[in-house]
mmCIF file of C-alpha atoms in Angstrom:
data_model
loop_
_atom_site.group_PDB
_atom_site.id
_atom_site.type_symbol
_atom_site.label_atom_id
_atom_site.label_comp_id
_atom_site.label_asym_id
_atom_site.label_seq_id
_atom_site.Cartn_x
_atom_site.Cartn_y
_atom_site.Cartn_z
ATOM 1 C CA MET A 1 -21.627 11.067 40.989
ATOM 2 C CA ASN A 2 -19.954 8.385 43.180
ATOM 3 C CA LYS A 3 -16.084 8.989 43.122
ATOM 4 C CA LEU A 4 -15.425 5.263 42.459
ATOM 5 C CA LEU A 5 -17.730 5.409 39.481
ATOM 6 C CA VAL A 6 -16.088 8.497 38.072
ATOM 7 C CA MET A 7 -12.657 6.610 38.416
ATOM 8 C CA LEU A 8 -13.905 3.703 36.510
ATOM 9 C CA LEU A 9 -15.299 5.837 33.815
ATOM 10 C CA LEU A 10 -11.904 7.689 33.364
ATOM 11 C CA ILE A 11 -9.994 4.414 33.243
ATOM 12 C CA SER A 12 -12.389 3.027 30.518
ATOM 13 C CA CYS A 13 -12.116 6.217 28.497
ATOM 14 C CA SER A 14 -8.369 6.283 28.655
ATOM 15 C CA GLY A 15 -7.786 2.639 27.910
ATOM 16 C CA PRO A 16 -6.663 1.147 24.588
ATOM 17 C CA LYS A 17 -9.045 1.503 21.556
ATOM 18 C CA ALA A 18 -10.472 -1.663 20.448
ATOM 19 C CA ASP A 19 -9.997 -2.986 16.975
ATOM 20 C CA GLU A 20 -12.822 -1.770 14.588
ATOM 21 C CA GLU A 21 -14.075 -2.353 11.023
ATOM 22 C CA GLY A 22 -16.860 -0.993 8.962
ATOM 23 C CA LEU A 23 -17.950 0.455 5.696
ATOM 24 C CA LEU A 24 -17.965 4.223 5.344
ATOM 25 C CA ALA A 25 -19.750 6.271 2.647
ATOM 26 C CA VAL A 26 -16.940 8.106 0.994
ATOM 27 C CA ASN A 27 -16.801 10.272 -2.198
ATOM 28 C CA GLY A 28 -19.694 8.473 -3.995
ATOM 29 C CA THR A 29 -18.806 4.879 -2.953
ATOM 30 C CA SER A 30 -18.419 2.862 0.225
ATOM 31 C CA LEU A 31 -14.916 1.963 1.558
ATOM 32 C CA TYR A 32 -14.166 -0.918 4.024
ATOM 33 C CA TYR A 33 -11.710 0.000 6.706
ATOM 34 C CA ARG A 34 -10.197 -1.751 9.667
ATOM 35 C CA ALA A 35 -8.340 -0.022 12.512
ATOM 36 C CA ILE A 36 -6.059 -1.726 15.068
ATOM 37 C CA GLY A 37 -3.744 -0.586 17.847
ATOM 38 C CA GLN A 38 -3.548 2.776 19.742
ATOM 39 C CA GLY A 39 -1.669 5.901 19.632
ATOM 40 C CA GLU A 40 -1.418 8.617 16.737
ATOM 41 C CA PRO A 41 -3.369 7.670 13.676
ATOM 42 C CA VAL A 42 -1.714 6.340 10.531
ATOM 43 C CA ILE A 43 -3.721 5.663 7.335
ATOM 44 C CA ILE A 44 -2.190 2.762 5.544
ATOM 45 C CA ILE A 45 -2.501 2.599 1.746
ATOM 46 C CA HIS A 46 -2.204 -0.740 0.194
ATOM 47 C CA GLY A 47 -0.566 -1.693 -3.157
ATOM 48 C CA GLY A 48 -2.302 -2.995 -6.233
ATOM 49 C CA PRO A 49 -4.281 -1.858 -7.922
ATOM 50 C CA VAL A 50 -7.261 -4.311 -7.501
ATOM 51 C CA LEU A 51 -5.511 -5.880 -4.293
ATOM 52 C CA ASP A 52 -6.660 -5.116 -0.825
ATOM 53 C CA GLN A 53 -5.334 -4.604 2.671
ATOM 54 C CA SER A 54 -5.262 -8.170 3.551
ATOM 55 C CA TYR A 55 -1.616 -8.897 2.712
ATOM 56 C CA MET A 56 -0.349 -6.188 5.110
ATOM 57 C CA ILE A 57 -2.167 -6.225 8.363
ATOM 58 C CA ASP A 58 -0.690 -9.480 9.894
ATOM 59 C CA HIS A 59 2.886 -8.063 9.445
ATOM 60 C CA PHE A 60 2.101 -4.647 10.942
ATOM 61 C CA LYS A 61 0.788 -5.647 14.377
ATOM 62 C CA GLU A 62 4.072 -4.796 15.972
ATOM 63 C CA LEU A 63 3.741 -1.268 14.623
ATOM 64 C CA ALA A 64 0.198 -0.964 16.074
ATOM 65 C CA LYS A 65 1.541 -1.238 19.632
ATOM 66 C CA ASN A 66 2.324 2.483 19.540
ATOM 67 C CA HIS A 67 0.132 3.807 16.657
ATOM 68 C CA ARG A 68 -3.506 3.470 15.520
ATOM 69 C CA LEU A 69 -3.111 1.861 12.133
ATOM 70 C CA ILE A 70 -6.066 2.488 9.851
ATOM 71 C CA PHE A 71 -6.149 0.030 6.857
ATOM 72 C CA TYR A 72 -8.792 0.404 4.059
ATOM 73 C CA ASP A 73 -9.513 -1.155 0.823
ATOM 74 C CA GLN A 74 -9.378 1.163 -2.067
ATOM 75 C CA ARG A 75 -12.211 2.124 -4.360
ATOM 76 C CA ALA A 76 -13.645 -1.057 -5.989
ATOM 77 C CA SER A 77 -11.231 -3.224 -4.049
ATOM 78 C CA GLY A 78 -11.426 -5.933 -1.461
ATOM 79 C CA LYS A 79 -14.551 -5.408 0.766
ATOM 80 C CA SER A 80 -15.168 -2.017 -0.606
ATOM 81 C CA THR A 81 -18.200 -1.560 -2.804
ATOM 82 C CA VAL A 82 -17.438 -2.911 -6.255
ATOM 83 C CA ALA A 83 -20.553 -1.240 -7.889
ATOM 84 C CA VAL A 84 -19.079 2.148 -8.917
ATOM 85 C CA ASP A 85 -19.387 4.592 -11.671
ATOM 86 C CA THR A 86 -16.466 3.798 -13.911
ATOM 87 C CA ALA A 87 -16.081 7.387 -14.699
ATOM 88 C CA SER A 88 -15.172 7.878 -10.999
ATOM 89 C CA MET A 89 -12.138 5.627 -11.394
ATOM 90 C CA THR A 90 -9.509 8.557 -11.535
ATOM 91 C CA MET A 91 -6.408 9.147 -9.711
ATOM 92 C CA LYS A 92 -7.910 12.309 -8.191
ATOM 93 C CA ASN A 93 -10.704 10.263 -6.687
ATOM 94 C CA MET A 94 -8.406 7.640 -5.390
ATOM 95 C CA VAL A 95 -6.554 10.448 -3.453
ATOM 96 C CA ASP A 96 -9.673 12.370 -2.512
ATOM 97 C CA ASP A 97 -11.006 9.014 -0.932
ATOM 98 C CA ILE A 98 -8.155 9.092 1.503
ATOM 99 C CA ASP A 99 -9.006 12.524 2.670
ATOM 100 C CA GLN A 100 -12.668 11.775 2.922
ATOM 101 C CA LEU A 101 -11.925 8.705 4.841
ATOM 102 C CA ARG A 102 -9.794 10.856 7.219
ATOM 103 C CA GLN A 103 -12.671 13.185 7.679
ATOM 104 C CA LYS A 104 -15.221 10.511 8.203
ATOM 105 C CA LEU A 105 -13.194 9.054 11.004
ATOM 106 C CA GLY A 106 -12.939 12.416 12.666
ATOM 107 C CA LEU A 107 -9.157 12.780 12.281
ATOM 108 C CA ASP A 108 -7.187 15.851 11.789
ATOM 109 C CA GLN A 109 -3.454 15.428 11.039
ATOM 110 C CA VAL A 110 -2.593 11.780 10.327
ATOM 111 C CA HIS A 111 0.622 9.902 9.389
ATOM 112 C CA ILE A 112 0.465 8.461 5.882
ATOM 113 C CA PHE A 113 1.963 5.147 4.904
ATOM 114 C CA GLY A 114 1.855 3.730 1.406
ATOM 115 C CA HIS A 115 3.278 0.657 -0.096
ATOM 116 C CA SER A 116 3.900 -0.003 -3.769
ATOM 117 C CA TRP A 117 1.142 1.419 -5.761
ATOM 118 C CA GLY A 118 -0.157 2.820 -2.562
ATOM 119 C CA GLY A 119 3.109 4.655 -2.104
ATOM 120 C CA MET A 120 2.541 6.643 -5.240
ATOM 121 C CA LEU A 121 -1.000 7.470 -3.925
ATOM 122 C CA ALA A 122 0.509 8.434 -0.630
ATOM 123 C CA ALA A 123 2.880 10.830 -2.367
ATOM 124 C CA GLN A 124 0.070 12.400 -4.225
ATOM 125 C CA TYR A 125 -2.090 12.937 -1.048
ATOM 126 C CA ALA A 126 0.869 14.576 0.604
ATOM 127 C CA ILE A 127 1.174 16.908 -2.365
ATOM 128 C CA GLU A 128 -2.590 17.793 -2.447
ATOM 129 C CA TYR A 129 -3.321 17.829 1.320
ATOM 130 C CA PRO A 130 0.130 18.986 2.916
ATOM 131 C CA LEU A 131 -1.513 20.394 5.989
ATOM 132 C CA LYS A 132 -3.390 17.132 6.880
ATOM 133 C CA VAL A 133 -0.145 14.965 6.884
ATOM 134 C CA LYS A 134 2.021 14.672 9.849
ATOM 135 C CA SER A 135 4.638 12.488 8.206
ATOM 136 C CA LEU A 136 4.790 10.243 5.129
ATOM 137 C CA VAL A 137 6.307 6.743 4.666
ATOM 138 C CA LEU A 138 6.933 5.584 1.090
ATOM 139 C CA CYS A 139 7.538 1.869 1.331
ATOM 140 C CA ASP A 140 8.834 0.256 -2.018
ATOM 141 C CA ALA A 141 6.778 3.022 -3.621
ATOM 142 C CA MET A 142 5.688 2.719 -7.295
ATOM 143 C CA PRO A 143 7.940 5.373 -9.085
ATOM 144 C CA PRO A 144 6.777 8.941 -9.536
ATOM 145 C CA SER A 145 6.529 8.584 -13.395
ATOM 146 C CA PHE A 146 5.499 5.891 -15.884
ATOM 147 C CA ARG A 147 8.876 6.203 -17.476
ATOM 148 C CA LEU A 148 10.602 5.231 -14.338
ATOM 149 C CA TRP A 149 8.069 2.407 -13.491
ATOM 150 C CA ASN A 150 8.679 0.838 -16.973
ATOM 151 C CA GLU A 151 12.362 0.919 -16.472
ATOM 152 C CA GLU A 152 12.123 -0.803 -13.119
ATOM 153 C CA GLU A 153 9.653 -3.456 -14.515
ATOM 154 C CA GLN A 154 12.147 -4.298 -17.250
ATOM 155 C CA VAL A 155 14.941 -4.989 -14.631
ATOM 156 C CA LEU A 156 12.361 -7.217 -12.754
ATOM 157 C CA ALA A 157 11.441 -9.022 -16.021
ATOM 158 C CA GLN A 158 15.259 -9.896 -16.499
ATOM 159 C CA ARG A 159 15.189 -11.626 -13.170
ATOM 160 C CA THR A 160 12.590 -14.107 -14.250
ATOM 161 C CA SER A 161 14.195 -17.527 -14.656
ATOM 162 C CA ALA A 162 13.527 -19.441 -18.021
ATOM 163 C CA TYR A 163 11.767 -22.113 -15.987
ATOM 164 C CA ASP A 164 9.403 -19.572 -14.374
ATOM 165 C CA SER A 165 8.724 -18.017 -17.876
ATOM 166 C CA LEU A 166 7.677 -21.495 -19.144
ATOM 167 C CA LEU A 167 5.432 -21.915 -16.186
ATOM 168 C CA GLU A 168 3.847 -18.507 -16.789
ATOM 169 C CA ASP A 169 3.185 -19.435 -20.421
ATOM 170 C CA GLU A 170 1.729 -22.844 -19.313
ATOM 171 C CA ILE A 171 -0.705 -21.137 -16.929
ATOM 172 C CA LYS A 172 -1.821 -18.640 -19.680
ATOM 173 C CA ALA A 173 -2.553 -21.419 -22.026
ATOM 174 C CA GLN A 174 -4.878 -23.301 -19.425
ATOM 175 C CA GLU A 175 -8.494 -23.163 -20.255
ATOM 176 C CA GLY A 176 -9.229 -22.113 -16.742
ATOM 177 C CA PHE A 177 -7.166 -18.975 -17.223
ATOM 178 C CA LYS A 178 -8.923 -18.329 -20.471
ATOM 179 C CA ASN A 179 -12.226 -18.729 -18.741
ATOM 180 C CA LYS A 180 -11.089 -16.270 -16.159
ATOM 181 C CA GLU A 181 -10.929 -18.650 -13.110
ATOM 182 C CA VAL A 182 -9.274 -16.770 -10.198
ATOM 183 C CA LYS A 183 -7.099 -19.719 -9.048
ATOM 184 C CA TRP A 184 -4.970 -19.495 -12.194
ATOM 185 C CA VAL A 185 -4.384 -15.768 -11.741
ATOM 186 C CA ASP A 186 -3.386 -16.496 -8.115
ATOM 187 C CA SER A 187 -0.843 -19.046 -9.502
ATOM 188 C CA LEU A 188 0.433 -16.565 -12.079
ATOM 189 C CA MET A 189 0.940 -13.763 -9.488
ATOM 190 C CA LYS A 190 2.862 -16.065 -7.175
ATOM 191 C CA ILE A 191 5.399 -16.791 -9.838
ATOM 192 C CA SER A 192 5.635 -13.180 -10.797
ATOM 193 C CA PHE A 193 6.226 -12.170 -7.186
ATOM 194 C CA LYS A 194 9.173 -14.423 -6.940
ATOM 195 C CA SER A 195 11.554 -11.880 -8.651
ATOM 196 C CA GLN A 196 10.558 -9.525 -5.749
ATOM 197 C CA PHE A 197 11.850 -11.627 -2.876
ATOM 198 C CA GLU A 198 15.401 -12.398 -2.032
ATOM 199 C CA ASP A 199 14.500 -15.295 -0.026
ATOM 200 C CA THR A 200 11.681 -16.977 -2.087
ATOM 201 C CA THR A 201 10.842 -19.303 0.830
ATOM 202 C CA LYS A 202 9.242 -16.449 2.481
ATOM 203 C CA LEU A 203 6.863 -16.006 -0.629
ATOM 204 C CA ALA A 204 4.463 -18.230 1.362
ATOM 205 C CA LEU A 205 3.965 -15.536 3.996
ATOM 206 C CA LEU A 206 2.681 -13.106 1.239
ATOM 207 C CA LYS A 207 -1.118 -13.807 1.669
ATOM 208 C CA ILE A 208 -2.923 -12.073 -1.207
ATOM 209 C CA LYS A 209 -6.621 -12.802 -1.376
ATOM 210 C CA LEU A 210 -7.938 -12.418 -4.777
ATOM 211 C CA PRO A 211 -11.798 -11.836 -5.050
ATOM 212 C CA GLN A 212 -13.772 -14.250 -7.239
ATOM 213 C CA ASP A 213 -14.828 -11.261 -9.267
ATOM 214 C CA TYR A 214 -11.150 -10.296 -9.868
ATOM 215 C CA PHE A 215 -11.559 -9.719 -13.634
ATOM 216 C CA GLN A 216 -14.740 -7.696 -13.305
ATOM 217 C CA ARG A 217 -12.705 -5.538 -10.899
ATOM 218 C CA SER A 218 -9.763 -5.405 -13.237
ATOM 219 C CA LYS A 219 -12.083 -4.219 -15.987
ATOM 220 C CA ILE A 220 -13.148 -1.382 -13.700
ATOM 221 C CA PHE A 221 -9.528 -0.432 -12.988
ATOM 222 C CA GLU A 222 -8.776 -0.216 -16.763
ATOM 223 C CA HIS A 223 -10.415 3.158 -16.692
ATOM 224 C CA ILE A 224 -7.432 4.518 -14.806
ATOM 225 C CA GLY A 225 -5.105 3.292 -17.404
ATOM 226 C CA PRO A 226 -4.728 6.227 -19.662
ATOM 227 C CA GLU A 227 -3.740 8.327 -16.635
ATOM 228 C CA LEU A 228 -1.324 5.799 -15.453
ATOM 229 C CA PHE A 229 0.377 5.491 -18.862
ATOM 230 C CA ALA A 230 0.884 9.346 -18.776
ATOM 231 C CA PHE A 231 1.373 10.233 -15.038
ATOM 232 C CA ASP A 232 4.487 12.003 -13.830
ATOM 233 C CA ILE A 233 4.703 13.752 -10.433
ATOM 234 C CA THR A 234 8.396 14.048 -10.367
ATOM 235 C CA LEU A 235 8.344 17.975 -10.475
ATOM 236 C CA GLN A 236 5.667 17.981 -7.867
ATOM 237 C CA LEU A 237 7.609 16.145 -5.099
ATOM 238 C CA GLU A 238 9.037 19.412 -3.971
ATOM 239 C CA LYS A 239 5.465 20.169 -2.685
ATOM 240 C CA ILE A 240 5.804 17.481 -0.131
ATOM 241 C CA ILE A 241 6.741 19.434 3.122
ATOM 242 C CA VAL A 242 6.500 16.822 5.810
ATOM 243 C CA PRO A 243 9.077 14.533 7.142
ATOM 244 C CA THR A 244 9.350 11.547 4.743
ATOM 245 C CA LEU A 245 10.780 8.065 5.105
ATOM 246 C CA ILE A 246 11.671 6.492 1.769
ATOM 247 C CA ILE A 247 12.144 2.717 2.505
ATOM 248 C CA TYR A 248 13.199 -0.096 0.091
ATOM 249 C CA GLY A 249 14.446 -3.614 0.195
ATOM 250 C CA ASP A 250 17.920 -3.629 -1.214
ATOM 251 C CA GLN A 251 16.839 -6.038 -3.961
ATOM 252 C CA GLU A 252 14.533 -3.412 -5.383
ATOM 253 C CA PRO A 253 15.651 -1.809 -8.772
ATOM 254 C CA ALA A 254 14.198 1.356 -7.274
ATOM 255 C CA THR A 255 17.236 1.693 -4.895
ATOM 256 C CA GLU A 256 19.041 2.977 -8.146
ATOM 257 C CA ILE A 257 16.237 4.191 -10.339
ATOM 258 C CA SER A 258 13.371 5.983 -8.638
ATOM 259 C CA GLY A 259 14.555 5.987 -4.996
ATOM 260 C CA PRO A 260 17.077 8.801 -5.655
ATOM 261 C CA ILE A 261 14.441 10.756 -7.509
ATOM 262 C CA TYR A 262 12.009 10.565 -4.414
ATOM 263 C CA LYS A 263 14.963 11.389 -2.039
ATOM 264 C CA ASN A 264 16.277 14.445 -4.177
ATOM 265 C CA GLY A 265 12.656 15.661 -4.880
ATOM 266 C CA ILE A 266 11.465 15.635 -1.222
ATOM 267 C CA ALA A 267 13.547 18.037 0.832
ATOM 268 C CA ASN A 268 12.783 16.818 4.283
ATOM 269 C CA SER A 269 13.360 13.112 3.560
ATOM 270 C CA GLN A 270 15.529 10.229 4.505
ATOM 271 C CA LEU A 271 16.301 7.014 2.470
ATOM 272 C CA VAL A 272 16.587 3.635 4.269
ATOM 273 C CA ILE A 273 17.542 0.538 2.627
ATOM 274 C CA ILE A 274 16.635 -2.795 4.294
ATOM 275 C CA PRO A 275 19.235 -5.462 3.425
ATOM 276 C CA HIS A 276 18.245 -8.970 2.318
ATOM 277 C CA SER A 277 14.852 -8.021 1.191
ATOM 278 C CA GLY A 278 12.798 -6.957 -1.965
ATOM 279 C CA HIS A 279 9.499 -5.510 -2.418
ATOM 280 C CA PHE A 280 8.085 -6.622 0.787
ATOM 281 C CA PRO A 281 10.715 -5.844 3.444
ATOM 282 C CA PHE A 282 8.042 -6.073 6.238
ATOM 283 C CA ILE A 283 7.748 -9.854 5.402
ATOM 284 C CA GLU A 284 11.395 -10.821 4.710
ATOM 285 C CA GLN A 285 13.060 -8.525 7.326
ATOM 286 C CA PRO A 286 10.314 -7.610 9.920
ATOM 287 C CA LEU A 287 12.633 -6.784 12.727
ATOM 288 C CA ARG A 288 14.727 -4.307 10.584
ATOM 289 C CA PHE A 289 11.615 -2.893 8.971
ATOM 290 C CA ASN A 290 9.738 -2.265 12.324
ATOM 291 C CA LEU A 291 12.805 -0.574 13.845
ATOM 292 C CA ALA A 292 13.298 1.771 10.842
ATOM 293 C CA VAL A 293 9.558 2.764 10.741
ATOM 294 C CA GLN A 294 9.264 3.100 14.482
ATOM 295 C CA ALA A 295 12.442 5.165 14.856
ATOM 296 C CA PHE A 296 11.125 7.550 12.247
ATOM 297 C CA TRP A 297 7.809 7.919 13.725
ATOM 298 C CA ASN A 298 9.419 8.532 17.184
ATOM 299 C CA GLY A 299 11.277 11.294 15.697
ATOM 300 C CA ILE A 300 8.290 13.253 14.509
ATOM 301 C CA HIS A 301 7.314 16.133 16.880
#
């Protein structure tokens, strides 16, 4: 073979991977994924439930300069198949979906990053599949038990102003809301997220895309409800053996409630608090957030 041709082939093979997206048959359903960047693979688990990856991807492009970030829409969420057997809506399947996605993408060990509800799923994945996880990032993770989650929600509820409470009641009274028009859910959600930002002017940067069939999907997710009301993985946290970064905005109730539980339960962990931010530090304080996560990943060998 011509030497010049060989060189060109080697250059093309060693160059940065292109962004890619698609649907993969996983665990009895089809999951939509999108991969950006280059470097060691990181599976990103979004919050919710019922939301999708879209609110995260624009804010993670800096981290994609040194890692291959793999976002996916969870079972019955976003661009993933909505037609699922409701009996398959279990916490076990939500966790197993992550592992089958990893396998379908031909990956061995991966870094795992979970935000909010996705953080709790990420913790469970690290418990169930410890040898497949290189590191774990729990970003403003949902608490490891329903009791703690309820405690944090009560703190957030106390932060809602009287004016915003009236707005929420007014929205719920609208015929459009009663008729399950998604635009009213979107309005309600934006008000509810105000208590999770220190700088509410940055709320406009939170781009959540609600599907037109939001209520149908919510009905599907109701089947996980009984598990959520009873879940408690606190005693299982000791099974997480990988280096773990626990990261919160300083306005999160979790900094005093569930954060210490995660930190004390996971032996090889560090807790980082991002000042002047709430539930979305990657939106309110992107520079500090990116530096903290990148420094953590750089320290993994």
